[in-house]
Short mmCIF file of C-alpha atoms in Angstrom, two decimals:
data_model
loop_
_atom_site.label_atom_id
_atom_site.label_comp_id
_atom_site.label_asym_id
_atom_site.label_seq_id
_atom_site.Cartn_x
_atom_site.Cartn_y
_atom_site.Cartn_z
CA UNK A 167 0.00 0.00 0.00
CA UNK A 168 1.49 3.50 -0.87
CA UNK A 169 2.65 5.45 2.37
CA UNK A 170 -0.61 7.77 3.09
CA UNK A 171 -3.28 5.85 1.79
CA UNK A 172 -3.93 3.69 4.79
CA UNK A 173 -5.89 6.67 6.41
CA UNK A 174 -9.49 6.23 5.80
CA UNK A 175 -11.96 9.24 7.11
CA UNK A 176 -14.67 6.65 6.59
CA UNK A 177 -18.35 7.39 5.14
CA UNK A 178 -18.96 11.03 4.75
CA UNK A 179 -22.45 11.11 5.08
CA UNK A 180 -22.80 14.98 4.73
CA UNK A 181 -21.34 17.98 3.08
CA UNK A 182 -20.63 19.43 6.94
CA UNK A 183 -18.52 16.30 7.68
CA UNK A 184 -16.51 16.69 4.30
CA UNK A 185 -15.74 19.79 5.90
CA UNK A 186 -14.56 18.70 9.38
CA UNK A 187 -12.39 15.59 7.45
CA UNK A 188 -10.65 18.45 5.32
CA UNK A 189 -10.20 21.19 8.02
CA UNK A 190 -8.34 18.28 9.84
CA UNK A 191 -6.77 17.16 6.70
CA UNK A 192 -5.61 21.20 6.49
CA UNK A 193 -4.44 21.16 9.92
CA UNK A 194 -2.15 18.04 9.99
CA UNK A 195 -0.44 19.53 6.66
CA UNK A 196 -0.09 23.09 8.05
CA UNK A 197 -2.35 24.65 5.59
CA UNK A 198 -4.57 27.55 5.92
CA UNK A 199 -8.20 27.07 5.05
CA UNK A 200 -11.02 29.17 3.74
CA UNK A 201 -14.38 27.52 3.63
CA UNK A 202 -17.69 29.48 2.26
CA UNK A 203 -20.74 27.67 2.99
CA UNK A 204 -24.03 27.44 0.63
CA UNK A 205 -27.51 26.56 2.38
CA UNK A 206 -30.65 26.11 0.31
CA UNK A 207 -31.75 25.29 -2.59
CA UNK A 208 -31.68 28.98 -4.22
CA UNK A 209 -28.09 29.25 -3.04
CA UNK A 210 -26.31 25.79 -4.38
CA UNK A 211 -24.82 25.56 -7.77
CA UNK A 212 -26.94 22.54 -9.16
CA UNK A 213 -30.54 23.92 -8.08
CA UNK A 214 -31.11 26.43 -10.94
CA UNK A 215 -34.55 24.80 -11.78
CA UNK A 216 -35.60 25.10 -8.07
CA UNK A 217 -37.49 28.42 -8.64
CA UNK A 218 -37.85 31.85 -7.38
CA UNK A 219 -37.64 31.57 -3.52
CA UNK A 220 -37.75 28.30 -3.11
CA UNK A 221 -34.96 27.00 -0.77
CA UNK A 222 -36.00 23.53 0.68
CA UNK A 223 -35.75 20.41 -1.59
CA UNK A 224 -38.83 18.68 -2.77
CA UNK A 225 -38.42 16.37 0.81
CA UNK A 226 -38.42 19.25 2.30
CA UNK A 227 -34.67 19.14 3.38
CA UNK A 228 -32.45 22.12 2.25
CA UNK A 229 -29.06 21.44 0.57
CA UNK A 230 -25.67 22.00 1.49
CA UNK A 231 -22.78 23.05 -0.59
CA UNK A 232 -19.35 23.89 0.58
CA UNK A 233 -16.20 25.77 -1.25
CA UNK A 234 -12.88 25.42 0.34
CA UNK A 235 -9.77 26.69 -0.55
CA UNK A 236 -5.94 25.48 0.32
CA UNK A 237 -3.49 28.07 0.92
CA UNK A 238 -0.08 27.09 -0.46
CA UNK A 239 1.36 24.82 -3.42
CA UNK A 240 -0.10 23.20 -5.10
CA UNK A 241 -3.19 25.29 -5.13
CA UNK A 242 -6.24 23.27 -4.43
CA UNK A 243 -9.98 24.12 -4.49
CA UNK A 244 -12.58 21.96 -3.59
CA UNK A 245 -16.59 22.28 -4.35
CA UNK A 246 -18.49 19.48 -2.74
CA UNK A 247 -22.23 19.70 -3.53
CA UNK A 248 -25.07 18.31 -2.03
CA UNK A 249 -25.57 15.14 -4.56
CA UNK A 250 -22.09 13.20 -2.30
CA UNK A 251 -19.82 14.39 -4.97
CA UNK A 252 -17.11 17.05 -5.62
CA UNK A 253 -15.86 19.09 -7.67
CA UNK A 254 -11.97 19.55 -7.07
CA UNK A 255 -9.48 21.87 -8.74
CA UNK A 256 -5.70 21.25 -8.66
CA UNK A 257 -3.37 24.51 -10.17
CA UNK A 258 -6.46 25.08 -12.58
CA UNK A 259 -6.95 21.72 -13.84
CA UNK A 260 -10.92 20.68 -12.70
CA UNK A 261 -11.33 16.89 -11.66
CA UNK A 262 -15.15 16.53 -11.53
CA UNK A 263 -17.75 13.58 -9.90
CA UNK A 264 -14.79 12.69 -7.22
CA UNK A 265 -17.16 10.66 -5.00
CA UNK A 266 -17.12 12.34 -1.31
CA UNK A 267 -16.11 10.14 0.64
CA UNK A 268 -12.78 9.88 -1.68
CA UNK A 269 -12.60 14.15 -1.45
CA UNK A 270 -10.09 13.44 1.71
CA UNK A 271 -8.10 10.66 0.39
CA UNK A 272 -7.47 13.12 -3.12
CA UNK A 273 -6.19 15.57 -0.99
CA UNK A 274 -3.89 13.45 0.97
CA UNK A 275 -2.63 12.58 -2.17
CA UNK A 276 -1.99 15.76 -3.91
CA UNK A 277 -0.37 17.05 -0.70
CA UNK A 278 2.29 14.15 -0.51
CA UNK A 279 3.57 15.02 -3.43
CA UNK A 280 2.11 11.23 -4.67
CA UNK A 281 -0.32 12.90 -7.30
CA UNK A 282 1.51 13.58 -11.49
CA UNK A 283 1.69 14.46 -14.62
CA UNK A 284 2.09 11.92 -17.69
CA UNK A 285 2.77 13.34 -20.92
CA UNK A 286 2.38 11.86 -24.43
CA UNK A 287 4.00 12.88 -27.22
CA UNK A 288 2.52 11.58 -29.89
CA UNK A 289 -0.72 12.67 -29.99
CA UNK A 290 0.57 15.10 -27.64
CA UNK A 291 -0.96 15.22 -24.38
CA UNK A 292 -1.30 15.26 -20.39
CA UNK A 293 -2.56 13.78 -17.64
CA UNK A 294 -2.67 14.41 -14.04
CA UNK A 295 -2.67 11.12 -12.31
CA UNK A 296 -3.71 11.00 -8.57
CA UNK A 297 -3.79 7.66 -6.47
CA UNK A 298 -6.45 6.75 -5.01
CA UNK A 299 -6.93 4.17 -2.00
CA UNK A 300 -7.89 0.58 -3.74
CA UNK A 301 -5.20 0.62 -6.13
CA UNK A 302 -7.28 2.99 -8.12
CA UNK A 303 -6.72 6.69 -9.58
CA UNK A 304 -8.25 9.59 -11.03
CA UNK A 305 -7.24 10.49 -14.32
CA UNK A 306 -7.80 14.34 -15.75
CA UNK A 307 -6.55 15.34 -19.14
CA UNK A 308 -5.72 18.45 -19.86
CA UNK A 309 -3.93 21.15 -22.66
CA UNK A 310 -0.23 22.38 -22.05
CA UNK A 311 -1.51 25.37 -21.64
CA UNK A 312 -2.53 25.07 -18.10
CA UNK A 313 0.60 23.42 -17.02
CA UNK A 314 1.60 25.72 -14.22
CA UNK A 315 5.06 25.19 -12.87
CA UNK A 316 4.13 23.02 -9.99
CA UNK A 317 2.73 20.51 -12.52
CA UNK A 318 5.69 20.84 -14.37
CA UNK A 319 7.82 19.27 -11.74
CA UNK A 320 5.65 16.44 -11.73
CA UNK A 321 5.81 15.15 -14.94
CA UNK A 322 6.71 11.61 -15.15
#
């Protein structure tokens, strides 16, 4: 098993405890945090067809989307909406529909210096490559024109 992927923060059953496993995760790395919260279904990214003033769900429950921010290199930004997925950025590069309860173990990854770049040159192409716990990984292409220079020392 690769060094760091033994932790497990378990099920994350809601966006608020996503939020406690990556304060925490923030802490242990010495990383400042900035979290903006989202209540309601007028407020949250993916509720555009809930109408004018509406803010509960349909089960009467209202929704809960978080945005955090990493300070530091690399730069990470994290989105994790209400439907137990997230949305996270690494140096401008968007990895979408990371399952929630993986959010943590992503970070972990990127932080340790375990998450890279493959590059292809013919068709010519990247990839950032971040392990995941399970022997599996997330895969995001990308164009060399967002390779920033933190990426760029990651290229295997």
């Amino acid at each position: 098993m690769i060094r760091g992927m033994d932790h497990s923060y378990g099920h994350l059953p809601t966006t608020e405890a996503a939020v406690t496993a990556l304060r925490a995760l923030a802490a242990a790395y010495g990383r400042e945090i900035e979290v903006t919260h989202d209540i309601g279904a007028d407020r949250t990214s993916r509720r555009t067809a809930a109408g004018v003033g509406v803010t509960t769900d349909p089960d009467g429950s209202l929704p809960h989307e978080a945005y955090l921010e990493f300070g530091g290199l690399p730069r990470v930004e994290v989105r994790l909406h209400p439907e137990d997925d997230a949305r996270i950025t690494v140096e401008g590069i968007p990895c979408d529909d990371i399952a929630r309860d993986d959010v943590p173990a992503f970070c972990r990854s990127v932080f340790d210096g375990l998450a890279h770049v493959r590059a292809r040159r013919f068709p010519p192409g990247y990839r950032l490559v971040v392990p995941l716990p399970g022997d599996r990984a997330h895969t995001e292409r990308f164009p060399f024109i967002l390779l920033s220079p933190w990426l760029s020392r990651h290229i295997r």
